[in-house]
Short mmCIF file of C-alpha atoms and ligand atoms in Angstrom, two decimals:
data_model
loop_
_atom_site.label_atom_id
_atom_site.label_comp_id
_atom_site.label_asym_id
_atom_site.label_seq_id
_atom_site.Cartn_x
_atom_site.Cartn_y
_atom_site.Cartn_z
CA UNK F 1 8.87 -23.53 55.11
CA UNK F 2 6.91 -23.42 51.86
CA UNK F 3 8.52 -22.21 48.63
CA UNK F 4 7.76 -18.68 47.46
CA UNK F 5 5.99 -17.63 44.29
CA UNK F 6 7.90 -16.14 41.37
CA UNK F 7 5.94 -13.81 39.09
CA UNK F 8 7.42 -11.93 36.14
CA UNK F 9 5.91 -9.13 34.07
CA UNK F 10 7.04 -8.70 30.48
CA UNK F 11 6.29 -6.55 27.45
CA UNK F 12 7.76 -4.14 24.94
CA UNK F 13 8.74 -0.52 25.60
CA UNK F 14 6.08 1.58 27.37
CA UNK F 15 3.87 -1.41 28.14
CA UNK F 16 3.14 -0.18 31.68
CA UNK F 17 4.95 -2.97 33.57
CA UNK F 18 6.29 -0.80 36.38
CA UNK F 19 2.92 0.84 37.09
CA UNK F 20 1.21 -2.53 37.20
CA UNK F 21 3.90 -4.07 39.37
CA UNK F 22 3.57 -1.23 41.88
CA UNK F 23 -0.23 -1.74 42.02
CA UNK F 24 0.16 -5.50 42.42
CA UNK F 25 2.74 -4.96 45.16
CA UNK F 26 0.28 -2.73 47.06
CA UNK F 27 -2.48 -5.30 46.74
CA UNK F 28 -0.35 -8.20 47.96
CA UNK F 29 1.30 -6.20 50.74
CA UNK F 30 -2.12 -5.25 52.10
CA UNK F 31 -2.92 -8.96 52.25
CA UNK F 32 0.19 -9.43 54.38
CA UNK F 33 2.25 -11.22 51.72
CA UNK F 34 6.00 -11.11 52.30
CA UNK F 35 7.31 -9.96 48.94
CA UNK F 36 10.19 -8.54 47.04
CA UNK F 37 9.82 -6.35 43.95
CA UNK F 38 12.80 -6.29 41.66
CA UNK F 39 13.80 -5.77 38.02
CA UNK F 40 16.03 -6.87 35.18
CA UNK F 41 18.53 -6.11 33.98
CA UNK F 42 19.61 -5.24 37.51
CA UNK F 43 18.09 -5.97 40.89
CA UNK F 44 21.38 -6.27 42.81
CA UNK F 45 24.33 -3.82 42.77
CA UNK F 46 26.56 -5.94 40.51
CA UNK F 47 23.77 -6.47 37.98
CA UNK F 48 22.84 -2.78 38.09
CA UNK F 49 26.40 -2.02 36.87
CA UNK F 50 25.80 -4.33 33.90
CA UNK F 51 22.42 -2.64 33.33
CA UNK F 52 24.17 0.69 32.83
CA UNK F 53 26.28 -0.86 30.06
CA UNK F 54 23.18 -2.24 28.35
CA UNK F 55 20.70 0.61 28.39
CA UNK F 56 22.94 3.50 27.35
CA UNK F 57 24.86 4.19 24.16
CA UNK F 58 24.32 3.49 20.48
CA UNK F 59 22.05 0.67 19.35
CA UNK F 60 25.02 -1.22 17.88
CA UNK F 61 27.26 -0.71 20.91
CA UNK F 62 27.29 -4.49 21.50
CA UNK F 63 27.04 -7.41 19.14
CA UNK F 64 23.79 -9.32 19.76
CA UNK F 65 25.72 -12.24 21.27
CA UNK F 66 27.69 -10.01 23.66
CA UNK F 67 24.45 -8.39 24.64
CA UNK F 68 22.89 -11.79 25.34
CA UNK F 69 25.87 -12.77 27.48
CA UNK F 70 25.68 -9.50 29.41
CA UNK F 71 21.99 -10.02 30.15
CA UNK F 72 22.70 -13.53 31.42
CA UNK F 73 25.70 -12.33 33.45
CA UNK F 74 23.44 -9.78 35.15
CA UNK F 75 20.73 -12.43 35.57
CA UNK F 76 23.11 -14.88 37.21
CA UNK F 77 24.04 -12.25 39.80
CA UNK F 78 20.38 -11.42 40.36
CA UNK F 79 19.16 -15.00 40.65
CA UNK F 80 21.98 -16.30 42.81
CA UNK F 81 22.19 -13.34 45.18
CA UNK F 82 18.55 -12.32 45.47
CA UNK F 83 15.85 -14.34 43.72
CA UNK F 84 16.87 -17.88 44.66
CA UNK F 85 17.37 -17.10 48.38
CA UNK F 86 14.09 -15.12 48.52
CA UNK F 87 12.08 -17.96 46.97
CA UNK F 88 13.74 -20.46 49.31
CA UNK F 89 12.67 -18.27 52.27
CA UNK F 90 9.06 -18.44 51.08
CA UNK F 91 8.88 -14.89 49.73
CA UNK F 92 6.89 -13.82 46.70
CA UNK F 93 9.16 -12.30 44.07
CA UNK F 94 7.67 -9.83 41.57
CA UNK F 95 10.14 -9.17 38.79
CA UNK F 96 9.97 -6.49 36.09
CA UNK F 97 11.30 -8.50 33.11
CA UNK F 98 13.20 -11.79 33.22
CA UNK F 99 14.54 -14.29 30.68
CA UNK F 100 11.56 -13.96 28.30
CA UNK F 101 12.91 -10.48 27.55
CA UNK F 102 16.14 -12.09 26.33
CA UNK F 103 14.17 -14.52 24.17
CA UNK F 104 12.11 -11.65 22.72
CA UNK F 105 14.74 -8.88 22.42
CA UNK F 106 17.91 -10.86 21.67
CA UNK F 107 16.25 -13.99 20.21
CA UNK F 108 13.28 -12.87 18.13
CA UNK F 109 14.37 -9.27 17.50
CA UNK F 110 18.16 -9.72 17.22
CA UNK F 111 18.32 -13.23 15.78
CA UNK F 112 20.22 -15.00 18.53
CA UNK F 113 19.56 -18.73 18.26
CA UNK F 114 17.00 -20.00 20.74
CA UNK F 115 19.23 -22.95 21.67
CA UNK F 116 21.96 -20.50 22.71
CA UNK F 117 19.48 -18.75 24.97
CA UNK F 118 18.18 -21.95 26.53
CA UNK F 119 21.73 -23.24 27.10
CA UNK F 120 22.68 -19.97 28.81
CA UNK F 121 19.51 -20.19 30.90
CA UNK F 122 20.56 -23.62 32.10
CA UNK F 123 24.03 -22.34 33.04
CA UNK F 124 23.13 -18.96 34.54
CA UNK F 125 19.71 -19.62 36.08
CA UNK F 126 19.36 -23.38 36.49
CA UNK F 127 16.07 -24.67 37.86
CA UNK F 128 14.48 -21.35 38.84
CA UNK F 129 11.48 -20.60 36.63
CA UNK F 130 8.60 -18.14 36.97
CA UNK F 131 5.34 -19.64 38.25
CA UNK F 132 3.48 -17.03 36.23
CA UNK F 133 4.49 -14.58 33.52
CA UNK F 134 2.19 -11.70 32.63
CA UNK F 135 2.82 -10.29 29.17
CA UNK F 136 1.43 -6.79 28.65
CA UNK F 137 0.74 -6.49 24.96
CA UNK F 138 0.03 -3.30 23.05
CA UNK F 139 0.64 -1.81 19.60
CA UNK F 140 4.29 -0.87 19.13
CA UNK F 141 3.58 2.74 18.13
CA UNK F 142 1.58 3.40 21.31
CA UNK F 143 4.22 1.83 23.55
CA UNK F 144 7.07 3.76 21.95
CA UNK F 145 5.20 7.03 22.21
CA UNK F 146 4.59 6.43 25.92
CA UNK F 147 8.22 5.42 26.50
CA UNK F 148 9.56 8.51 24.72
CA UNK F 149 7.21 10.83 26.60
CA UNK F 150 8.46 9.32 29.86
CA UNK F 151 12.12 9.91 28.89
CA UNK F 152 13.43 8.04 31.90
CA UNK F 153 16.50 5.84 32.06
CA UNK F 154 18.37 4.61 29.04
CA UNK F 155 17.01 5.08 25.55
CA UNK F 156 19.18 2.50 23.83
CA UNK F 157 16.52 -0.10 23.07
CA UNK F 158 13.86 2.53 22.47
CA UNK F 159 16.06 3.98 19.72
CA UNK F 160 16.05 0.75 17.69
CA UNK F 161 13.88 0.77 14.54
CA UNK F 162 10.17 0.05 14.43
CA UNK F 163 10.77 -3.39 12.81
CA UNK F 164 12.85 -4.36 15.83
CA UNK F 165 9.93 -3.52 18.10
CA UNK F 166 7.44 -5.34 15.87
CA UNK F 167 9.60 -8.48 15.96
CA UNK F 168 9.85 -8.36 19.70
CA UNK F 169 6.09 -7.90 20.12
CA UNK F 170 5.56 -10.97 17.90
CA UNK F 171 8.24 -12.76 19.92
CA UNK F 172 6.43 -12.20 23.21
CA UNK F 173 3.18 -13.47 21.66
CA UNK F 174 4.96 -16.58 20.38
CA UNK F 175 6.45 -17.25 23.80
CA UNK F 176 2.93 -16.99 25.27
CA UNK F 177 1.63 -19.46 22.67
CA UNK F 178 4.40 -21.93 23.33
CA UNK F 179 4.13 -21.71 27.11
CA UNK F 180 0.44 -21.18 27.57
CA UNK F 181 0.42 -22.64 31.11
CA UNK F 182 2.99 -20.17 32.44
CA UNK F 183 2.24 -17.09 30.34
CA UNK F 184 -0.89 -14.94 30.25
CA UNK F 185 -1.23 -12.09 27.75
CA UNK F 186 -3.11 -9.03 28.98
CA UNK F 187 -4.13 -6.15 26.74
CA UNK F 188 -1.89 -3.29 27.83
CA UNK F 189 -3.88 -0.78 25.80
CA UNK F 190 -6.63 -0.38 28.41
CA UNK F 191 -7.08 1.96 31.39
CA UNK F 192 -4.55 1.36 34.17
CA UNK F 193 -7.30 0.36 36.66
CA UNK F 194 -8.80 -2.21 34.31
CA UNK F 195 -5.41 -3.84 33.67
CA UNK F 196 -4.73 -3.90 37.39
CA UNK F 197 -8.10 -5.59 38.05
CA UNK F 198 -7.40 -8.20 35.36
CA UNK F 199 -4.04 -8.95 36.97
CA UNK F 200 -5.52 -9.24 40.47
CA UNK F 201 -8.25 -11.64 39.26
CA UNK F 202 -5.54 -13.74 37.64
CA UNK F 203 -3.36 -13.79 40.77
CA UNK F 204 -6.36 -14.64 42.98
CA UNK F 205 -7.31 -17.53 40.70
CA UNK F 206 -3.80 -18.93 40.43
CA UNK F 207 -2.40 -18.48 43.91
CA UNK F 208 -5.23 -17.54 46.26
CA UNK F 209 -3.07 -15.01 48.18
CA UNK F 210 -5.92 -14.33 50.64
CA UNK F 211 -5.18 -17.76 52.10
CA UNK F 212 -1.38 -17.65 51.75
P1 TMP U 301 13.28 -1.57 31.19
O1 TMP U 301 13.26 -0.31 30.36
O2 TMP U 301 12.00 -2.33 31.15
O3 TMP U 301 13.79 -1.34 32.57
O4 TMP U 301 14.34 -2.58 30.51
C1 TMP U 301 15.58 -2.17 30.07
C2 TMP U 301 15.81 -2.54 28.66
O5 TMP U 301 16.53 -3.78 28.56
C3 TMP U 301 14.55 -2.71 27.83
O6 TMP U 301 14.67 -1.87 26.71
C4 TMP U 301 14.57 -4.16 27.39
C5 TMP U 301 16.00 -4.57 27.51
N1 TMP U 301 16.23 -6.00 27.84
C6 TMP U 301 16.75 -6.86 26.89
O7 TMP U 301 16.99 -6.47 25.75
N2 TMP U 301 16.99 -8.17 27.24
C7 TMP U 301 16.75 -8.64 28.49
O8 TMP U 301 16.99 -9.82 28.77
C8 TMP U 301 16.19 -7.73 29.48
C9 TMP U 301 15.92 -8.22 30.86
C10 TMP U 301 15.95 -6.42 29.11
#
């Protein structure tokens, strides 16, 4: 049985990841692709419990290192119980955020050393790595406005200062620069349909799902 495809979508607050993932899921499902859509932090019941700890409460509820460890604890549950088996079965996995969020939020925005993050990746995730990461980029002010208007879920990260969000936007762009093969930046400040078309063209070029 052939290995599955692992695609992650990343971006700051209000970038439109969930909308785009739902549209991509529809497209691939109509082509008959066996897929799983999931998210981080969370994705399995144990990791969803950790998610609750992370997205609610004051901004300084956790030290940045504790926060990093919690994200990797949740990720280990998610990868070992859901993502790894799904990929081994040949499924496509579409994931709303993955380890690049830790590099951007806890690394670039909260100053956790990048070596700490890559060591934890090795321990908690091992050899699983996204085949493609789509980074939806848009100005911080626009994203935050959208996220606040939506008022869904936890507001903990949204409540952090504007500089925090600027650093994490820069962080995502740096990750994309450093891993240009894996990461593609798409302008998230465009109509939903246009972004969705850009993503579908990209997926068709990279993976040819019509033949999968
Ligand atoms: P969401 O709002 O996209 O569902 O993500 C929940 C929050 O968790 C979001 O504000 C970003 C944050 N986050 C991190 O800080 N580090 C991580 O590793 C992940 C996966 C999410």
